[in-house]
PDB file of C-alpha atoms and ligand atoms in Angstrom:
ATOM      1  CA  MET A   1     150.515  91.767   6.714  1.00 95.00           C
ATOM      2  CA  SER A   2     148.032  93.107   4.414  1.00 97.00           C
ATOM      3  CA  ASP A   3     147.877  96.845   2.333  1.00 97.00           C
ATOM      4  CA  ASP A   4     145.199  97.615   5.183  1.00 98.00           C
ATOM      5  CA  GLU A   5     147.212  96.468   7.926  1.00 98.00           C
ATOM      6  CA  LEU A   6     150.602  98.665   6.498  1.00 98.00           C
ATOM      7  CA  ILE A   7     148.544 101.833   6.440  1.00 98.00           C
ATOM      8  CA  GLY A   8     146.991 101.428   9.331  1.00 98.00           C
ATOM      9  CA  LEU A   9     150.563 101.268  11.064  1.00 98.00           C
ATOM     10  CA  ALA A  10     150.988 104.572   8.309  1.00 98.00           C
ATOM     11  CA  ARG A  11     147.687 106.217   8.553  1.00 98.00           C
ATOM     12  CA  GLU A  12     148.340 105.883  13.288  1.00 98.00           C
ATOM     13  CA  VAL A  13     152.641 106.989  13.167  1.00 98.00           C
ATOM     14  CA  LYS A  14     150.995 109.382  11.441  1.00 98.00           C
ATOM     15  CA  GLU A  15     149.825 110.796  14.363  1.00 98.00           C
ATOM     16  CA  ASN A  16     153.538 111.548  15.468  1.00 98.00           C
ATOM     17  CA  ALA A  17     154.202 113.944  12.390  1.00 98.00           C
ATOM     18  CA  HIS A  18     156.071 116.867  13.988  1.00 98.00           C
ATOM     19  CA  ALA A  19     155.303 119.437  10.958  1.00 97.00           C
ATOM     20  CA  PRO A  20     154.612 122.453  13.263  1.00 97.00           C
ATOM     21  CA  TYR A  21     154.430 124.767   9.859  1.00 97.00           C
ATOM     22  CA  SER A  22     153.328 123.172   6.978  1.00 96.00           C
ATOM     23  CA  GLY A  23     151.034 121.610   8.665  1.00 96.00           C
ATOM     24  CA  PHE A  24     151.193 119.078   6.945  1.00 97.00           C
ATOM     25  CA  ARG A  25     151.290 115.399   8.459  1.00 97.00           C
ATOM     26  CA  VAL A  26     152.610 112.186   6.479  1.00 98.00           C
ATOM     27  CA  GLY A  27     152.952 108.901   8.322  1.00 98.00           C
ATOM     28  CA  ALA A  28     154.968 105.633   6.395  1.00 98.00           C
ATOM     29  CA  ALA A  29     155.123 101.852   6.879  1.00 98.00           C
ATOM     30  CA  LEU A  30     157.454  99.743   6.040  1.00 98.00           C
ATOM     31  CA  LEU A  31     156.881  96.019   5.351  1.00 98.00           C
ATOM     32  CA  ALA A  32     160.707  94.716   5.514  1.00 98.00           C
ATOM     33  CA  GLY A  33     161.444  90.535   4.466  1.00 97.00           C
ATOM     34  CA  ASP A  34     161.080  89.661   7.885  1.00 97.00           C
ATOM     35  CA  GLY A  35     158.221  90.969   8.322  1.00 98.00           C
ATOM     36  CA  ARG A  36     159.048  94.381  10.899  1.00 98.00           C
ATOM     37  CA  VAL A  37     157.824  97.038  10.050  1.00 98.00           C
ATOM     38  CA  PHE A  38     159.860  99.953  10.106  1.00 98.00           C
ATOM     39  CA  THR A  39     157.824 103.286  11.051  1.00 98.00           C
ATOM     40  CA  GLY A  40     158.611 107.478  10.481  1.00 98.00           C
ATOM     41  CA  VAL A  41     156.923 110.429  10.137  1.00 98.00           C
ATOM     42  CA  ASN A  42     158.026 114.307   8.597  1.00 98.00           C
ATOM     43  CA  VAL A  43     159.936 116.117  10.943  1.00 98.00           C
ATOM     44  CA  GLU A  44     159.808 119.802  10.431  1.00 98.00           C
ATOM     45  CA  ASN A  45     162.081 122.364  11.210  1.00 98.00           C
ATOM     46  CA  ALA A  46     162.355 125.658  12.139  1.00 98.00           C
ATOM     47  CA  SER A  47     165.112 125.904   9.449  1.00 97.00           C
ATOM     48  CA  ILE A  48     162.507 125.073   6.819  1.00 95.00           C
ATOM     49  CA  GLY A  49     165.473 122.985   4.091  1.00 96.00           C
ATOM     50  CA  LEU A  50     166.033 120.606   7.689  1.00 97.00           C
ATOM     51  CA  SER A  51     162.622 118.640   6.861  1.00 97.00           C
ATOM     52  CA  VAL A  52     163.082 115.066   6.686  1.00 98.00           C
ATOM     53  CA  CYS A  53     160.904 112.923   4.581  1.00 98.00           C
ATOM     54  CA  ALA A  54     158.780 109.970   5.931  1.00 98.00           C
ATOM     55  CA  GLU A  55     159.201 107.610   3.891  1.00 98.00           C
ATOM     56  CA  ARG A  56     163.134 109.558   4.529  1.00 98.00           C
ATOM     57  CA  ASN A  57     162.347 108.795   7.744  1.00 98.00           C
ATOM     58  CA  ALA A  58     161.158 105.084   7.893  1.00 98.00           C
ATOM     59  CA  ILE A  59     164.226 103.502   5.816  1.00 98.00           C
ATOM     60  CA  ALA A  60     166.632 105.070   7.980  1.00 98.00           C
ATOM     61  CA  ARG A  61     165.444 103.540  10.933  1.00 98.00           C
ATOM     62  CA  ALA A  62     165.068 100.337   9.220  1.00 98.00           C
ATOM     63  CA  VAL A  63     168.726 101.156   7.673  1.00 98.00           C
ATOM     64  CA  ALA A  64     169.602 101.900  11.927  1.00 98.00           C
ATOM     65  CA  ASP A  65     168.718  97.946  12.452  1.00 98.00           C
ATOM     66  CA  GLY A  66     170.512  96.135   9.622  1.00 98.00           C
ATOM     67  CA  VAL A  67     167.342  95.491   7.574  1.00 98.00           C
ATOM     68  CA  THR A  68     167.727  97.102   4.070  1.00 98.00           C
ATOM     69  CA  ASP A  69     165.186  94.476   2.588  1.00 98.00           C
ATOM     70  CA  PHE A  70     162.001  95.326   1.586  1.00 98.00           C
ATOM     71  CA  VAL A  71     159.345  95.270   0.698  1.00 98.00           C
ATOM     72  CA  ARG A  72     156.481  96.692   1.073  1.00 98.00           C
ATOM     73  CA  LEU A  73     156.084 100.090   1.720  1.00 98.00           C
ATOM     74  CA  ALA A  74     152.750 102.960   2.958  1.00 98.00           C
ATOM     75  CA  ILE A  75     152.177 106.322   3.019  1.00 98.00           C
ATOM     76  CA  VAL A  76     149.512 107.567   4.728  1.00 98.00           C
ATOM     77  CA  THR A  77     149.386 111.642   4.346  1.00 96.00           C
ATOM     78  CA  ASP A  78     147.080 114.476   5.909  1.00 90.00           C
ATOM     79  CA  SER A  79     143.839 114.543   3.537  1.00 81.00           C
ATOM     80  CA  THR A  80     143.556 115.473   0.658  1.00 84.00           C
ATOM     81  CA  ASP A  81     141.556 114.511  -2.596  1.00 86.00           C
ATOM     82  CA  GLU A  82     144.185 112.815  -4.260  1.00 89.00           C
ATOM     83  CA  PRO A  83     146.945 110.406  -2.446  1.00 94.00           C
ATOM     84  CA  THR A  84     149.831 112.653  -2.141  1.00 94.00           C
ATOM     85  CA  MET A  85     153.217 111.191  -4.337  1.00 97.00           C
ATOM     86  CA  PRO A  86     156.579 110.581  -2.657  1.00 98.00           C
ATOM     87  CA  CYS A  87     158.547 112.978  -3.164  1.00 98.00           C
ATOM     88  CA  GLY A  88     161.837 113.483  -5.754  1.00 97.00           C
ATOM     89  CA  VAL A  89     164.619 113.037  -3.475  1.00 98.00           C
ATOM     90  CA  CYS A  90     162.337 110.333  -1.589  1.00 98.00           C
ATOM     91  CA  ARG A  91     162.316 108.658  -4.757  1.00 98.00           C
ATOM     92  CA  GLN A  92     166.158 108.505  -5.379  1.00 97.00           C
ATOM     93  CA  VAL A  93     166.515 107.278  -1.191  1.00 98.00           C
ATOM     94  CA  ILE A  94     163.800 104.330  -1.918  1.00 98.00           C
ATOM     95  CA  TRP A  95     165.276 103.407  -5.472  1.00 97.00           C
ATOM     96  CA  GLU A  96     168.747 102.890  -3.371  1.00 96.00           C
ATOM     97  CA  PHE A  97     167.119  99.725  -1.386  1.00 96.00           C
ATOM     98  CA  ALA A  98     164.522  98.324  -3.851  1.00 95.00           C
ATOM     99  CA  ARG A  99     164.046  98.557  -7.364  1.00 93.00           C
ATOM    100  CA  GLU A 100     160.972  97.671  -7.933  1.00 95.00           C
ATOM    101  CA  LEU A 101     159.345  97.875  -4.654  1.00 98.00           C
ATOM    102  CA  PRO A 102     155.466  98.166  -4.743  1.00 98.00           C
ATOM    103  CA  ILE A 103     154.529 101.446  -2.544  1.00 98.00           C
ATOM    104  CA  ILE A 104     150.504 101.974  -1.865  1.00 98.00           C
ATOM    105  CA  VAL A 105     149.908 106.040  -1.038  1.00 98.00           C
ATOM    106  CA  GLU A 106     146.878 106.637   0.738  1.00 97.00           C
ATOM    107  CA  SER A 107     145.209 110.493   1.945  1.00 96.00           C
ATOM    108  CA  LYS A 108     141.087 110.386   3.191  1.00 93.00           C
ATOM    109  CA  PRO A 109     140.611 106.504   4.292  1.00 92.00           C
ATOM    110  CA  GLY A 110     139.202 105.120   0.553  1.00 89.00           C
ATOM    111  CA  ALA A 111     141.460 107.082  -1.312  1.00 92.00           C
ATOM    112  CA  ARG A 112     144.385 104.875  -2.522  1.00 96.00           C
ATOM    113  CA  VAL A 113     147.318 104.929  -5.246  1.00 97.00           C
ATOM    114  CA  HIS A 114     149.243 101.105  -5.456  1.00 98.00           C
ATOM    115  CA  THR A 115     152.488 101.247  -7.193  1.00 98.00           C
ATOM    116  CA  THR A 116     155.963 100.670  -8.090  1.00 98.00           C
ATOM    117  CA  ILE A 117     158.990 102.874  -7.234  1.00 98.00           C
ATOM    118  CA  ALA A 118     160.374 101.505 -11.094  1.00 97.00           C
ATOM    119  CA  GLU A 119     156.851 103.148 -11.681  1.00 98.00           C
ATOM    120  CA  LEU A 120     157.498 106.577 -10.459  1.00 98.00           C
ATOM    121  CA  PHE A 121     161.156 106.286 -10.698  1.00 97.00           C
ATOM    122  CA  PRO A 122     161.639 104.689 -13.898  1.00 96.00           C
ATOM    123  CA  ARG A 123     165.428 106.572 -15.003  1.00 94.00           C
ATOM    124  CA  PRO A 124     167.599 107.501 -10.996  1.00 93.00           C
ATOM    125  CA  PHE A 125     170.530 108.689 -10.662  1.00 93.00           C
ATOM    126  CA  THR A 126     172.866 105.576 -10.148  1.00 88.00           C
ATOM    127  CA  SER A 127     176.529 107.715 -10.537  1.00 81.00           C
ATOM    128  CA  TYR A 128     178.082 103.629  -9.299  1.00 79.00           C
ATOM    129  CA  LYS A 129     177.561  99.762  -9.843  1.00 73.00           C
ATOM    130  CA  ARG A 130     176.777  98.364  -7.149  1.00 67.00           C
TER     131      ARG A 130
HETATM  132  N1  LIG B   1     157.140 115.314   3.170  1.00 96.70           N
HETATM  133  C1  LIG B   1     157.058 113.734   3.231  1.00 96.70           C
HETATM  134  O1  LIG B   1     157.416 113.268   4.452  1.00 96.70           O
HETATM  135  N2  LIG B   1     156.702 113.356   2.285  1.00 96.70           N
HETATM  136  C2  LIG B   1     157.109 112.628   1.193  1.00 96.70           C
HETATM  137  O2  LIG B   1     157.558 112.779  -0.339  1.00 96.70           O
HETATM  138  C3  LIG B   1     157.001 113.940   0.096  1.00 96.70           C
HETATM  139  C4  LIG B   1     157.281 115.631   1.165  1.00 96.70           C
HETATM  140  C5  LIG B   1     156.558 116.534   3.613  1.00 96.70           C
HETATM  141  C6  LIG B   1     157.353 116.866   3.851  1.00 96.70           C
HETATM  142  C7  LIG B   1     157.222 118.177   4.930  1.00 96.70           C
HETATM  143  O3  LIG B   1     157.068 118.154   6.329  1.00 96.70           O
HETATM  144  C8  LIG B   1     155.756 118.242   4.511  1.00 96.70           C
HETATM  145  O4  LIG B   1     154.941 116.776   4.448  1.00 96.70           O
HETATM  146  C9  LIG B   1     155.404 119.704   3.444  1.00 96.70           C
HETATM  147  O5  LIG B   1     156.145 119.329   2.317  1.00 96.70           O
END
């Protein structure tokens, strides 16, 4: 699957975000090693601190289906001039499953950044041996 296709899926699912409080919608599309794509959106709550990011919701869907082998993550946010990088909590959760994962982030069409979890999260919390 091409970067454009994965970004396209993240852009499409972003429309389903539940973000009435921030008005900032995020869509994520996570490509697994077996070719399947797991999507996620941010789901906010009136009790604001309960809001969950799109990236973590995509990971949760994959893990629930028994998939933890991830090869690429696309994230699309509502229009900001610069692409919006995943939050610190999501970086820790991504790192749990993928140490070198390529990540593509786009805001308005074409405003795209290519990075990796290794670049975004160089010094993880890792107290347990796995
Ligand atoms: N959000 C995400 O979905 N992913 C991130 O990595 C950062 C923030 C969501 C959470 C909240 O619903 C909205 O964006 C504004 O913070």
